[in-house]
Every structure is written in C-alpha cells, then in structure tokens.
Amino acid sequence: MPTRGSPDNQPNVYRHLFDVMVLTSMIEVSNTVLKKRYVDALFDGGDVSFIIVAAAMVSFMMPGLAFLYSGLSRRKSALSLIWAVSAANAVCIFQWYFWGYSLAFSPTATNGFMGNLANFGLINVLGEPSPGSPLIPALLYALYQMEFACVTVGILVGGIAERGRMLPAMVITFFWMTLVYCPLACWAWNINGWGYKFGVLDFAGGGPVEIGSGVGGLAYAWVLGRRQDKELQNFRPHNVSMVNLGTFILWFGWLGFNGGSAFGANLRAVMAMWNSMIAAAFGGIIWCLIDYRLERKFSMVGFCSGTIAGLVAATPASGFIKPWAAIIMGILPALCVTTQLNVRLLNHLGVRMLTQPLVKFLLNIDDSLDLFAEHAIGGILGLMTNAFFATDEVIALDGVNTNVLGGWVDHNWKQLYIQFAYILATCSYTFVVTALIVHYVDTIPGLHIRIAAANETLGLDEVEIGEFANDYIEVWRNVMEPNPMARTDQRCESTLDTITCAVGRSQPALSQEISTRNLHVHDIDMDEKPVELEVLSGRGEARISIIA
C-alpha cells in the first residue's frame, strides 16, 4: 500500500497542483471579464473614444503654438521659441504625472484651494468615474487635463521671447505648474474647489488656461525686463506663413479643446464646437475689417490674431451659450485685444481708451507676443459673456448638468458678481505668485533668467540653442577673400563700418567694390523697416547676411 510520500502517490499530488493552478487562472480571467463588463457598463465607448481623440487634438496644439511664436519672432530667435514650447511640454507632462494631477483634482482634498497628494504618481487613478465627469474614467480625465496644462505652459513661455534663458524658464515652468496652475484648476473644476462651489461658470479654462497664461506671461515679462530699444524699433514677424500655419493648427486643436470639455460625444460638445467656429470666424473678419479701415490693406497677422482672440474668448463660454451669443463673443475680442488698434481706432473716433496700451507702455512691460492682450483679455471677456448669455438649455445638453443655472438670460442675476469675483481673484493671484516665482528663481546661482545684452543682439538661436530655424538669407556670398589681419573684436557703428572692420578693408575701398558689384548697402526706403546686416566670417570666408 503506497504511503503519502511514496513515489506512487506523487502523480496525484502533481495532478492536484495542476488543478489548483487551472482553477486560479480561470478565476482571474473571470474577474477580469467581470471587471471589464463593469467598466463598460459605467462608460459609453463612444464617449471614451471621443475624449481620447480630443486629447490627441489638444496635444497637436503644441506644434501649432510653437510655429505661431516662431513666425511672430525675429529670425535670429525663431528656433528658441519652438524649443521653449517643446521643452515646456515635456516638463509639464512630468509634473502632471508626478503630482500635478493630484494637486489639481484629488477629490479627497477639502480646503478649496489646492488638492493633496492622494493621487501622487497617478495612484488609484484608473477605471473609476472621473472627478470632473461621470461620463469618462479617471485615467482618461487625467490625460485630457494634462494636455490643457501643456498648452497653458506653452503659452506662458512666450513671455521670454528674444531675451529669456531656456534653463531657468524650464525650472520656472515646473514651479509655476505647481503653485499657480494647479490651484487655479482646483478652484474652477475640482468638486471641492471654492470657485466650483461658488457657482463659477468656466467651461474649458478661461481662468486656469487663458488668464493663467496671459497674466502669468505678463508677470514673467515684467520681471524679465524690456528688450533693448534697438530690438524694439525694427521688430516685425519674420515668417507670416508660419504664423498662418500655426494659427490653423491651433484652430483644429481648439475644437478638441472646447468640444472635448463636454466629456462625451453629445450635443453639448457639438454646440461648443459650433460656438468656437463662429467666434473664431467673426474675430478674424472683424479684425481684418478694422485693419482695412485704418490701412486700406488686409493683414494676415491681423486675421490670425483676431481668429485666436475669438477662440480664446470661446474657451470659457462655448459650452454655455447659444450660437447668436458666440457672434458677440467673437466681435468683442477683436475690438478690445490688439494694442495698436485700441489707440489708433479710438483716437480716430475721438475716444480715449486705456487698455492694453496702459499695460504695455505706461507700465513699461514688454509683452512681446501680446500674451496678456490675446489670452488674458480674451479669457476675461469669455468669462463675462457667461454672466450675461449662459443658458441652462445649452448646459443640459450633455445629460449630466441638468440643474445648473446660466446667467442673466436665465434671470440668474448673481452670476455677474460671481464671475467678476472669480476673474479678480484669478488675475491677482496669478500675477503676484508668478512674479515671485520668476524673481526668486533669478536669485539662484546659475539660473539668472535673462541673457546678456550682447547676446540679445546675436539672438537666442545662436546663444542658447546653437541651431537655427532657417539659415540666414544670404544677400552676398563670398564678398571677398578674408583678411587674416582683420580686427574682428572692433565694435563699429554703421553697417558699412561693420563690414569694413569684419573684412579688414578700408571703407572707401569697400564702397568702391560694392558699387562695382551693383550692391547697395544703404539703399533702403525710409518708409520701410530697415534690416541689420552683419558679416559672418567663422568658416573661412566672409559673407553678408540678413539677421533682423
């Protein structure tokens, strides 16, 4: 008779172990299937798919923003802004995964100001309903909101245009996300945020995204200081085609930005897209008409600026208002945003108005890419539009927010002071905290925020990046043989003097040689903006290139 440990009994032991393993595997598979069915029962596949696509569309806004900024800048700093936007995107993704999502949206925080670290590193963020909407899972909500944050910091770093260093800007981006963006997002969208409980209507980010980036960029530019006067005198966009390309990429992504904020494939998302399209179209048209009224010319940069102003205003309001109100929402930013337009148009009409010119000139702030005008003013106008024109008919189209009142059209008179208080708090907090962050980072050894004046003349591409968006457009190659006795360290005043000291020839001799080649350095129409010519002689031959 075999005993328990005898060889004859071992096959039975193995058989029992195999049966246990098979049973365990079947239980695990069954639990997985049941869990999947449970998740599928909670969320509609169409809603989830729509938000995944919307998140990808918002992500695509980053190259659009980079191209827009690059086209608006000088040639010699064009690539630096592409790099800044790209690197800020990477820093933001890390911050959002690390603790940004938790600080903005953790539902267990009850202080109303900022979240806690309950979801640090996306802990416990998976298939449960999201804190922002029951229509999508929390993991997808975290992804979608991360793209909002990336776009915001991409706008913010435009404040360093043509004079800010890259490394400090990335450090500032991390701290700004933590101390500014996360609290702003918590106020408006966290179920325990004070703005959410107060009844603030902010659909897709008039406060966290638009005011945060616009006012934050203004504060950054204020601490950074103005560009040199000579850099301001001849400034104009170096590539308007790039500006147009960036604008239409942004327009495409903005449909996912605003439409996806309904958090489902529903009529409210369609309404948000319609309102975004209408506001953008009217913003671009009105801006161009006013340009034509003043200059008798249509401006491509003006059309792009008006389009973006309309989209910015639509961000907080597109999911709250009807299409007729979107027309007003598109016209208002085109009338109020642009710096030069306010002064010239209203002076032309005999009216004096101090808006963006007050900020840029009377306060001596060099907001080179007009972040405050485009984003902060547009966001404020969009938020105030909700106070007057938001309606519960549009809000209820998602099938979730069926008990939310609109603004004055719903006889909800108190919405005006709610929106105003929210705007005031958001602007004040953002400006003060951003200025403090930039100031204190500047005091850290090795993290001074601005390049030297001489490097500003050379351009950020050469000084900070070492590469160029476009090789310099050469107007005269192989001018003459380089003179090894030339004093390249000599500083000269005029363009002709610069050429003279760079190649080591006397000015009369150089002038005669230029004449024989039918090239005229000083033949510049006084009505046109002059360009700066410089000789680059680092590769064994001299050449003249346009660097403005």
Coordinates of C-alpha atoms in Angstrom, one line a residue:
M1 CA 0.0 0.0 0.0
P2 CA 1.6 3.3 -1.0
T3 CA 2.3 5.9 1.7
R4 CA 1.8 9.7 1.3
G5 CA 5.4 10.3 0.4
S6 CA 5.9 7.2 -1.7
P7 CA 6.7 7.6 -5.5
D8 CA 3.4 6.0 -6.4
N9 CA 1.5 8.9 -4.8
Q10 CA 3.5 11.8 -6.5
P11 CA 1.5 11.9 -9.7
N12 CA -1.7 12.5 -7.7
V13 CA 0.0 15.5 -5.9
Y14 CA 1.1 17.0 -9.2
R15 CA -2.4 16.5 -10.6
H16 CA -3.9 18.3 -7.7
L17 CA -1.5 21.2 -8.0
F18 CA -2.3 21.5 -11.7
D19 CA -6.0 21.6 -11.0
V20 CA -5.5 24.3 -8.4
M21 CA -3.4 26.4 -10.9
V22 CA -6.1 26.0 -13.6
L23 CA -8.8 26.9 -11.2
T24 CA -6.9 30.0 -10.1
S25 CA -6.3 31.1 -13.7
M26 CA -10.0 30.7 -14.5
I27 CA -11.0 32.8 -11.5
E28 CA -8.5 35.5 -12.6
V29 CA -9.8 35.5 -16.2
S30 CA -13.4 35.6 -14.9
N31 CA -12.7 38.5 -12.6
T32 CA -11.0 40.4 -15.5
V33 CA -14.0 39.8 -17.7
L34 CA -16.4 40.8 -15.0
K35 CA -14.4 43.9 -14.2
K36 CA -14.3 44.9 -17.9
R37 CA -18.0 44.4 -18.2
Y38 CA -18.4 46.6 -15.1
V39 CA -16.3 49.3 -16.6
D40 CA -18.1 49.0 -19.9
A41 CA -21.4 49.4 -18.1
L42 CA -20.2 52.6 -16.5
F43 CA -18.8 54.3 -19.6
D44 CA -20.1 54.5 -23.1
G45 CA -17.5 53.5 -25.7
G46 CA -18.3 56.5 -27.9
D47 CA -17.7 58.9 -25.1
V48 CA -14.4 57.4 -24.2
S49 CA -13.3 57.3 -27.8
F50 CA -14.3 60.9 -28.4
I51 CA -12.3 62.2 -25.4
I52 CA -9.2 60.1 -26.5
V53 CA -9.4 61.8 -29.9
A54 CA -10.0 65.2 -28.3
A55 CA -6.9 64.7 -26.1
A56 CA -4.8 63.9 -29.2
M57 CA -6.2 67.1 -30.9
V58 CA -5.3 69.2 -27.9
S59 CA -1.8 67.7 -27.9
F60 CA -1.4 68.8 -31.6
M61 CA -1.9 72.4 -30.5
M62 CA 1.7 72.4 -29.1
P63 CA 3.4 72.4 -32.6
G64 CA 0.8 75.0 -33.7
L65 CA 1.7 77.2 -30.8
A66 CA 5.5 76.7 -31.5
F67 CA 5.1 77.6 -35.2
L68 CA 2.9 80.7 -34.3
Y69 CA 5.5 82.0 -31.8
S70 CA 8.4 81.2 -34.2
G71 CA 6.8 83.1 -37.1
L72 CA 6.0 86.1 -34.9
S73 CA 9.6 86.5 -33.7
R74 CA 12.7 87.7 -35.3
R75 CA 14.6 85.2 -37.5
K76 CA 17.5 85.1 -35.0
S77 CA 15.3 83.9 -32.2
A78 CA 12.8 81.8 -34.1
L79 CA 14.0 78.3 -33.1
S80 CA 14.4 79.2 -29.4
L81 CA 10.6 79.7 -29.1
I82 CA 10.0 76.3 -30.8
W83 CA 12.4 74.7 -28.3
A84 CA 10.9 76.5 -25.3
V85 CA 7.4 75.3 -26.2
S86 CA 8.6 71.8 -26.8
A87 CA 10.6 71.6 -23.6
A88 CA 7.9 73.1 -21.5
N89 CA 5.5 70.4 -22.8
A90 CA 7.9 67.7 -21.6
V91 CA 8.3 69.4 -18.2
C92 CA 4.6 69.7 -17.8
I93 CA 4.0 66.0 -18.6
F94 CA 6.4 65.0 -15.9
Q95 CA 5.0 67.5 -13.4
W96 CA 1.4 66.3 -14.1
Y97 CA 2.3 62.7 -13.6
F98 CA 4.4 63.4 -10.6
W99 CA 1.9 65.4 -8.5
G100 CA 0.2 67.9 -10.7
Y101 CA -3.0 65.9 -11.3
S102 CA -3.3 65.1 -7.6
L103 CA -2.7 68.7 -6.6
A104 CA -5.4 69.9 -9.0
F105 CA -8.1 67.2 -8.9
S106 CA -7.7 64.9 -5.9
P107 CA -11.3 64.6 -4.7
T108 CA -10.3 63.9 -1.1
A109 CA -8.9 67.4 -0.5
T110 CA -11.5 69.7 1.1
N111 CA -9.6 73.0 1.6
G112 CA -11.0 74.5 -1.6
F113 CA -7.6 75.9 -2.6
M114 CA -5.4 73.0 -3.8
G115 CA -5.6 69.3 -3.8
N116 CA -3.5 66.8 -1.8
L117 CA -1.1 64.0 -2.7
A118 CA -3.7 61.2 -2.5
N119 CA -3.2 60.5 -6.2
F120 CA 0.6 61.1 -6.3
G121 CA 2.1 59.4 -9.3
L122 CA -1.4 58.6 -10.6
I123 CA -2.0 56.3 -7.6
N124 CA -5.6 55.0 -7.6
V125 CA -6.3 56.7 -10.9
L126 CA -7.8 54.1 -13.2
G127 CA -11.3 53.0 -14.1
E128 CA -13.5 54.7 -11.5
P129 CA -15.6 57.7 -12.7
S130 CA -13.6 60.9 -13.0
P131 CA -13.9 63.7 -10.5
G132 CA -14.8 66.0 -13.4
S133 CA -17.5 64.0 -15.1
P134 CA -19.1 60.6 -14.6
L135 CA -19.0 60.0 -18.4
I136 CA -15.3 59.1 -18.6
P137 CA -12.9 57.1 -16.4
A138 CA -10.4 59.0 -14.1
L139 CA -7.3 57.8 -16.1
L140 CA -8.7 59.3 -19.3
Y141 CA -9.7 62.5 -17.5
A142 CA -6.2 62.9 -16.1
L143 CA -4.7 62.5 -19.6
Y144 CA -7.1 65.0 -21.1
Q145 CA -6.5 67.6 -18.4
M146 CA -2.7 67.1 -18.8
E147 CA -3.0 68.4 -22.3
F148 CA -4.7 71.5 -21.1
A149 CA -1.8 72.1 -18.7
C150 CA 0.7 71.6 -21.5
V151 CA -1.0 74.2 -23.7
T152 CA -1.1 76.6 -20.8
V153 CA 2.7 76.5 -20.1
G154 CA 3.3 76.6 -23.9
I155 CA 1.6 80.0 -24.0
L156 CA 3.4 81.1 -20.8
V157 CA 6.9 80.6 -22.1
G158 CA 6.2 83.1 -24.9
G159 CA 6.9 85.7 -22.3
I160 CA 10.7 85.0 -22.6
A161 CA 10.7 85.9 -26.3
E162 CA 14.1 87.1 -27.6
R163 CA 15.8 87.7 -24.2
G164 CA 15.0 84.9 -21.7
R165 CA 17.3 81.9 -20.9
M166 CA 15.9 78.4 -21.5
L167 CA 17.1 76.5 -18.4
P168 CA 15.6 78.9 -15.9
A169 CA 12.4 79.0 -18.0
M170 CA 12.0 75.2 -17.5
V171 CA 12.6 75.5 -13.8
I172 CA 10.0 78.3 -13.6
T173 CA 7.6 76.1 -15.6
F174 CA 7.7 73.3 -13.0
F175 CA 7.2 75.6 -10.1
W176 CA 4.6 77.7 -11.9
M177 CA 2.6 74.5 -12.7
T178 CA 2.7 73.5 -9.0
L179 CA 2.0 76.9 -7.4
V180 CA -0.2 78.6 -10.0
Y181 CA -1.9 76.3 -12.5
C182 CA -2.8 73.5 -10.1
P183 CA -4.5 75.9 -7.6
L184 CA -6.4 77.7 -10.5
A185 CA -7.6 74.3 -11.9
C186 CA -8.6 73.2 -8.4
W187 CA -10.6 76.4 -7.9
A188 CA -12.7 76.1 -11.0
W189 CA -13.0 72.3 -11.7
N190 CA -12.3 70.3 -8.5
I191 CA -15.6 69.3 -6.9
N192 CA -14.3 70.8 -3.6
G193 CA -12.8 74.0 -5.2
W194 CA -14.1 77.3 -3.9
G195 CA -14.9 78.5 -7.4
Y196 CA -16.8 75.3 -8.2
K197 CA -18.8 75.6 -5.1
F198 CA -19.3 79.4 -5.6
G199 CA -21.0 78.7 -8.9
V200 CA -18.3 79.9 -11.3
L201 CA -19.1 79.1 -15.0
D202 CA -15.8 78.3 -16.7
F203 CA -16.2 75.7 -19.4
A204 CA -12.8 74.9 -20.8
G205 CA -10.3 77.2 -18.9
G206 CA -10.9 80.9 -19.0
G207 CA -9.3 81.1 -15.6
P208 CA -6.6 78.3 -15.4
V209 CA -5.6 78.4 -19.1
E210 CA -6.3 81.9 -20.5
I211 CA -5.9 84.2 -17.5
G212 CA -3.3 81.9 -16.1
S213 CA -1.1 82.0 -19.2
G214 CA -1.9 85.6 -20.1
V215 CA -1.4 87.3 -16.8
G216 CA 1.4 84.9 -15.9
G217 CA 3.2 85.7 -19.1
L218 CA 2.8 89.4 -18.3
A219 CA 4.3 89.0 -14.9
Y220 CA 7.2 86.9 -16.3
A221 CA 7.9 89.6 -18.9
W222 CA 7.7 92.3 -16.2
V223 CA 10.4 90.7 -14.0
L224 CA 12.4 89.8 -17.1
G225 CA 12.6 93.4 -18.3
R226 CA 12.2 95.0 -21.7
R227 CA 14.3 94.2 -24.7
Q228 CA 16.9 96.7 -25.9
D229 CA 15.5 99.7 -27.7
K230 CA 17.1 98.8 -31.0
E231 CA 15.4 95.4 -30.8
L232 CA 12.1 97.1 -30.5
Q233 CA 12.5 99.6 -33.3
N234 CA 12.8 97.2 -36.2
F235 CA 10.6 94.4 -34.9
R236 CA 8.3 92.6 -37.2
P237 CA 7.3 88.9 -37.7
H238 CA 10.0 87.1 -39.7
N239 CA 7.6 84.5 -41.3
V240 CA 4.0 85.3 -41.7
S241 CA 3.3 81.9 -43.5
M242 CA 4.4 80.2 -40.3
V243 CA 2.0 82.4 -38.3
N244 CA -0.8 81.3 -40.5
L245 CA 0.2 77.6 -40.3
G246 CA 0.4 77.8 -36.5
T247 CA -3.0 79.5 -36.3
F248 CA -4.8 76.9 -38.3
I249 CA -3.2 74.0 -36.4
L250 CA -4.4 75.7 -33.2
W251 CA -7.8 76.2 -34.6
F252 CA -8.1 72.5 -35.4
G253 CA -6.8 71.5 -31.9
W254 CA -9.1 74.0 -30.2
L255 CA -12.1 72.1 -31.4
G256 CA -10.9 69.2 -29.3
F257 CA -10.1 71.6 -26.5
N258 CA -13.6 73.1 -26.3
G259 CA -15.6 70.3 -27.7
G260 CA -13.9 67.7 -25.5
S261 CA -14.8 69.7 -22.4
A262 CA -18.3 68.3 -22.6
F263 CA -16.6 65.0 -21.7
G264 CA -18.7 63.0 -24.1
A265 CA -20.0 62.6 -27.6
N266 CA -23.1 64.6 -27.0
L267 CA -24.9 67.7 -28.3
R268 CA -23.1 70.0 -25.8
A269 CA -19.8 69.1 -27.4
V270 CA -21.3 69.9 -30.9
M271 CA -22.6 73.2 -29.6
A272 CA -19.2 74.0 -28.1
M273 CA -17.6 73.3 -31.5
W274 CA -20.1 75.4 -33.3
N275 CA -19.6 78.4 -31.0
S276 CA -15.8 78.0 -31.3
M277 CA -16.0 78.2 -35.1
I278 CA -18.4 81.2 -35.1
A279 CA -16.3 83.1 -32.6
A280 CA -13.1 82.4 -34.4
A281 CA -14.5 83.4 -37.8
F282 CA -16.0 86.6 -36.6
G283 CA -12.9 87.5 -34.7
G284 CA -10.7 87.2 -37.8
I285 CA -13.2 89.0 -40.0
I286 CA -13.8 92.0 -37.7
W287 CA -10.0 92.4 -37.1
C288 CA -9.3 92.4 -40.8
L289 CA -12.1 94.9 -41.5
I290 CA -10.7 97.3 -38.9
D291 CA -7.2 96.9 -40.3
Y292 CA -8.6 97.7 -43.8
R293 CA -10.4 100.8 -42.4
L294 CA -7.2 102.1 -41.0
E295 CA -4.6 101.0 -43.5
R296 CA -6.5 100.1 -46.7
K297 CA -4.8 96.7 -46.5
F298 CA -5.7 93.3 -45.2
S299 CA -3.3 91.9 -42.7
M300 CA -2.6 88.2 -42.4
V301 CA -1.2 88.6 -38.9
G302 CA -4.3 90.6 -38.1
F303 CA -6.6 87.8 -39.3
C304 CA -4.7 85.2 -37.3
S305 CA -4.7 87.4 -34.2
G306 CA -8.4 88.0 -34.5
T307 CA -9.1 84.3 -35.0
I308 CA -7.1 83.4 -31.9
A309 CA -8.8 86.1 -29.9
G310 CA -12.2 84.7 -30.8
L311 CA -11.1 81.1 -29.9
V312 CA -9.7 82.4 -26.5
A313 CA -13.0 84.0 -25.7
A314 CA -14.8 80.9 -26.7
T315 CA -12.8 78.7 -24.3
P316 CA -14.7 79.6 -21.1
A317 CA -18.1 80.1 -22.8
S318 CA -18.5 77.8 -25.7
G319 CA -20.4 75.2 -23.7
F320 CA -22.7 77.6 -22.0
I321 CA -24.1 79.9 -24.7
K322 CA -26.1 79.8 -27.9
P323 CA -24.7 80.5 -31.3
W324 CA -26.1 84.0 -31.6
A325 CA -24.1 84.9 -28.5
A326 CA -21.0 83.5 -30.0
I327 CA -21.2 86.2 -32.7
I328 CA -20.9 88.8 -29.9
M329 CA -18.2 86.8 -28.2
G330 CA -16.2 86.8 -31.4
I331 CA -16.6 90.5 -32.2
L332 CA -15.7 91.8 -28.7
P333 CA -12.1 90.5 -28.5
A334 CA -11.4 91.8 -32.0
L335 CA -12.3 95.3 -30.8
C336 CA -10.6 95.1 -27.4
V337 CA -7.5 93.0 -27.7
T338 CA -5.0 94.5 -30.1
T339 CA -2.6 97.0 -28.7
Q340 CA -2.1 99.4 -31.6
L341 CA -5.7 99.1 -32.7
N342 CA -7.2 100.4 -29.5
V343 CA -5.1 103.6 -29.7
R344 CA -5.4 104.3 -33.4
L345 CA -9.1 103.4 -33.8
L346 CA -10.4 105.1 -30.8
N347 CA -8.3 108.2 -31.4
H348 CA -9.7 108.2 -34.9
L349 CA -13.2 108.2 -33.4
G350 CA -12.3 110.8 -30.9
V351 CA -12.5 108.5 -27.9
R352 CA -9.7 107.8 -25.5
M353 CA -9.3 104.3 -24.0
L354 CA -6.6 102.8 -21.8
T355 CA -6.5 99.0 -22.0
Q356 CA -3.6 97.1 -23.4
P357 CA -1.5 100.3 -24.2
L358 CA -1.7 101.1 -20.5
V359 CA -0.2 97.7 -19.6
K360 CA 2.5 97.6 -22.2
F361 CA 3.6 101.2 -22.4
L362 CA 2.6 103.1 -19.3
L363 CA 3.7 100.2 -17.1
N364 CA 6.8 99.7 -19.2
I365 CA 6.2 96.0 -19.7
D366 CA 7.5 94.4 -22.9
D367 CA 4.9 91.7 -23.5
S368 CA 6.5 90.9 -26.8
L369 CA 3.9 88.3 -28.1
D370 CA 0.9 90.1 -26.5
L371 CA 0.1 87.2 -24.2
F372 CA -1.9 89.5 -21.9
A373 CA -3.9 91.0 -24.8
E374 CA -4.7 87.8 -26.6
H375 CA -5.2 85.4 -23.7
A376 CA -6.0 87.3 -20.5
I377 CA -8.3 89.9 -22.1
G378 CA -10.0 87.2 -24.3
G379 CA -10.4 84.9 -21.3
I380 CA -11.9 87.7 -19.2
L381 CA -14.4 88.6 -21.9
G382 CA -15.4 85.0 -22.3
L383 CA -16.0 84.6 -18.6
M384 CA -18.1 87.8 -18.5
T385 CA -20.0 86.5 -21.5
N386 CA -21.2 83.6 -19.3
A387 CA -22.6 86.1 -16.8
F388 CA -24.9 87.5 -19.4
F389 CA -25.6 84.8 -22.0
A390 CA -25.1 81.4 -20.4
T391 CA -28.2 79.3 -20.5
D392 CA -29.3 76.1 -18.9
E393 CA -30.7 74.9 -22.2
V394 CA -27.1 74.5 -23.6
I395 CA -25.6 73.3 -20.3
A396 CA -28.1 70.4 -20.0
L397 CA -27.3 69.1 -23.5
D398 CA -24.7 66.8 -22.0
G399 CA -27.4 65.0 -20.0
V400 CA -25.4 65.4 -16.8
N401 CA -25.6 69.1 -15.7
T402 CA -29.3 69.3 -15.8
N403 CA -29.7 71.5 -12.7
V404 CA -27.1 74.2 -13.4
L405 CA -28.4 77.8 -14.0
G406 CA -27.0 80.1 -16.6
G407 CA -26.6 83.8 -16.5
W408 CA -28.8 86.8 -17.0
V409 CA -30.8 85.2 -19.8
D410 CA -32.0 82.7 -17.1
H411 CA -32.6 85.5 -14.7
N412 CA -29.7 84.4 -12.6
W413 CA -28.6 88.0 -11.7
K414 CA -26.0 87.0 -9.1
Q415 CA -23.8 85.3 -11.8
L416 CA -22.4 88.6 -12.8
Y417 CA -20.7 89.3 -9.4
I418 CA -19.7 85.6 -9.2
Q419 CA -17.8 85.8 -12.5
F420 CA -16.3 89.2 -11.6
A421 CA -15.0 88.0 -8.2
Y422 CA -13.5 84.9 -9.9
I423 CA -11.7 87.0 -12.5
L424 CA -10.4 89.4 -9.9
A425 CA -9.1 86.5 -7.7
T426 CA -7.5 84.7 -10.6
C427 CA -5.8 87.7 -12.1
S428 CA -4.4 88.9 -8.7
Y429 CA -3.2 85.5 -7.6
T430 CA -1.6 84.7 -10.9
F431 CA 0.3 87.9 -11.3
V432 CA 1.7 88.0 -7.7
V433 CA 2.7 84.4 -7.5
T434 CA 4.2 84.3 -11.0
A435 CA 6.3 87.4 -10.3
L436 CA 7.5 85.9 -7.0
I437 CA 8.5 82.6 -8.7
V438 CA 10.4 84.3 -11.5
H439 CA 12.1 86.7 -9.1
Y440 CA 13.3 84.0 -6.7
V441 CA 14.5 81.7 -9.4
D442 CA 16.5 84.6 -10.8
T443 CA 18.4 84.8 -7.5
I444 CA 19.6 81.2 -7.7
P445 CA 23.2 81.0 -8.9
G446 CA 23.4 79.8 -12.5
L447 CA 19.7 80.4 -13.1
H448 CA 19.7 84.1 -14.0
I449 CA 16.7 84.5 -16.2
R450 CA 18.0 86.8 -18.9
I451 CA 20.8 86.7 -21.4
A452 CA 23.4 89.4 -21.7
A453 CA 22.8 92.5 -23.8
A454 CA 25.4 91.5 -26.4
N455 CA 23.9 88.0 -26.7
E456 CA 20.5 89.6 -27.2
T457 CA 21.8 91.2 -30.3
L458 CA 23.2 87.9 -31.6
G459 CA 19.9 86.2 -30.9
L460 CA 18.7 83.3 -28.8
D461 CA 19.1 80.7 -31.5
E462 CA 22.9 81.2 -31.6
V463 CA 23.4 81.8 -27.9
E464 CA 21.0 79.3 -26.3
I465 CA 20.2 76.7 -28.9
G466 CA 23.2 76.5 -31.3
E467 CA 20.9 75.8 -34.3
F468 CA 18.7 78.0 -36.5
A469 CA 15.1 77.6 -37.7
N470 CA 16.1 79.0 -41.0
D471 CA 19.6 79.5 -42.3
Y472 CA 20.4 83.2 -42.7
I473 CA 19.2 84.5 -46.0
E474 CA 22.4 85.5 -47.8
V475 CA 22.3 88.6 -50.0
W476 CA 26.0 88.4 -50.9
R477 CA 28.1 85.3 -50.7
N478 CA 31.9 85.3 -51.0
V479 CA 32.2 89.1 -50.7
M480 CA 35.9 89.0 -50.9
E481 CA 38.9 87.0 -49.6
P482 CA 39.1 87.2 -45.8
N483 CA 41.9 89.3 -44.4
P484 CA 43.8 87.5 -41.6
M485 CA 44.8 90.9 -40.2
A486 CA 41.2 92.0 -39.7
R487 CA 40.3 93.1 -36.2
T488 CA 37.1 91.1 -35.6
D489 CA 36.8 92.4 -32.0
Q490 CA 36.5 96.0 -33.1
R491 CA 33.0 97.4 -32.4
C492 CA 31.5 99.6 -35.2
E493 CA 28.5 101.8 -35.5
S494 CA 27.2 101.8 -39.1
T495 CA 26.5 98.9 -41.3
L496 CA 29.3 99.9 -43.7
D497 CA 31.7 100.2 -40.8
T498 CA 30.7 96.8 -39.6
I499 CA 31.5 95.3 -43.0
T500 CA 34.8 97.2 -43.1
C501 CA 36.2 96.1 -39.8
A502 CA 35.0 92.5 -40.4
V503 CA 36.8 92.0 -43.6
G504 CA 39.8 94.3 -42.9
R505 CA 39.3 96.7 -45.9
S506 CA 39.2 100.4 -45.8
Q507 CA 35.7 101.9 -46.1
P508 CA 36.4 103.8 -49.4
A509 CA 37.8 100.7 -51.0
L510 CA 34.9 98.6 -49.8
S511 CA 32.4 101.2 -51.0
Q512 CA 34.0 101.1 -54.5
E513 CA 33.9 97.3 -54.6
I514 CA 30.3 97.3 -53.5
S515 CA 29.5 99.7 -56.3
T516 CA 31.2 97.6 -58.9
R517 CA 29.0 94.7 -57.9
N518 CA 25.8 96.8 -58.2
L519 CA 25.1 96.1 -54.5
H520 CA 23.9 99.0 -52.4
V521 CA 24.0 98.7 -48.6
H522 CA 22.2 101.9 -47.8
D523 CA 19.6 101.9 -50.5
I524 CA 16.7 101.5 -48.0
D525 CA 13.3 103.1 -48.4
M526 CA 12.8 105.3 -45.3
D527 CA 9.2 104.1 -45.2
E528 CA 10.3 100.5 -44.9
K529 CA 11.7 99.0 -41.8
P530 CA 15.5 98.7 -42.2
V531 CA 17.3 95.5 -41.8
E532 CA 20.6 94.9 -40.0
L533 CA 23.5 93.5 -42.0
E534 CA 26.3 91.6 -40.4
V535 CA 29.3 89.8 -41.8
L536 CA 29.8 86.2 -40.6
S537 CA 33.3 85.0 -41.1
G538 CA 33.7 82.0 -39.0
R539 CA 34.0 79.4 -41.7
G540 CA 37.0 80.7 -43.7
E541 CA 35.1 83.1 -45.9
A542 CA 33.2 86.4 -45.4
R543 CA 29.6 86.8 -46.2
I544 CA 26.8 89.3 -45.5
S545 CA 23.6 88.0 -44.1
I546 CA 20.3 89.5 -43.0
I547 CA 19.9 88.8 -39.3
A548 CA 16.9 91.0 -38.4

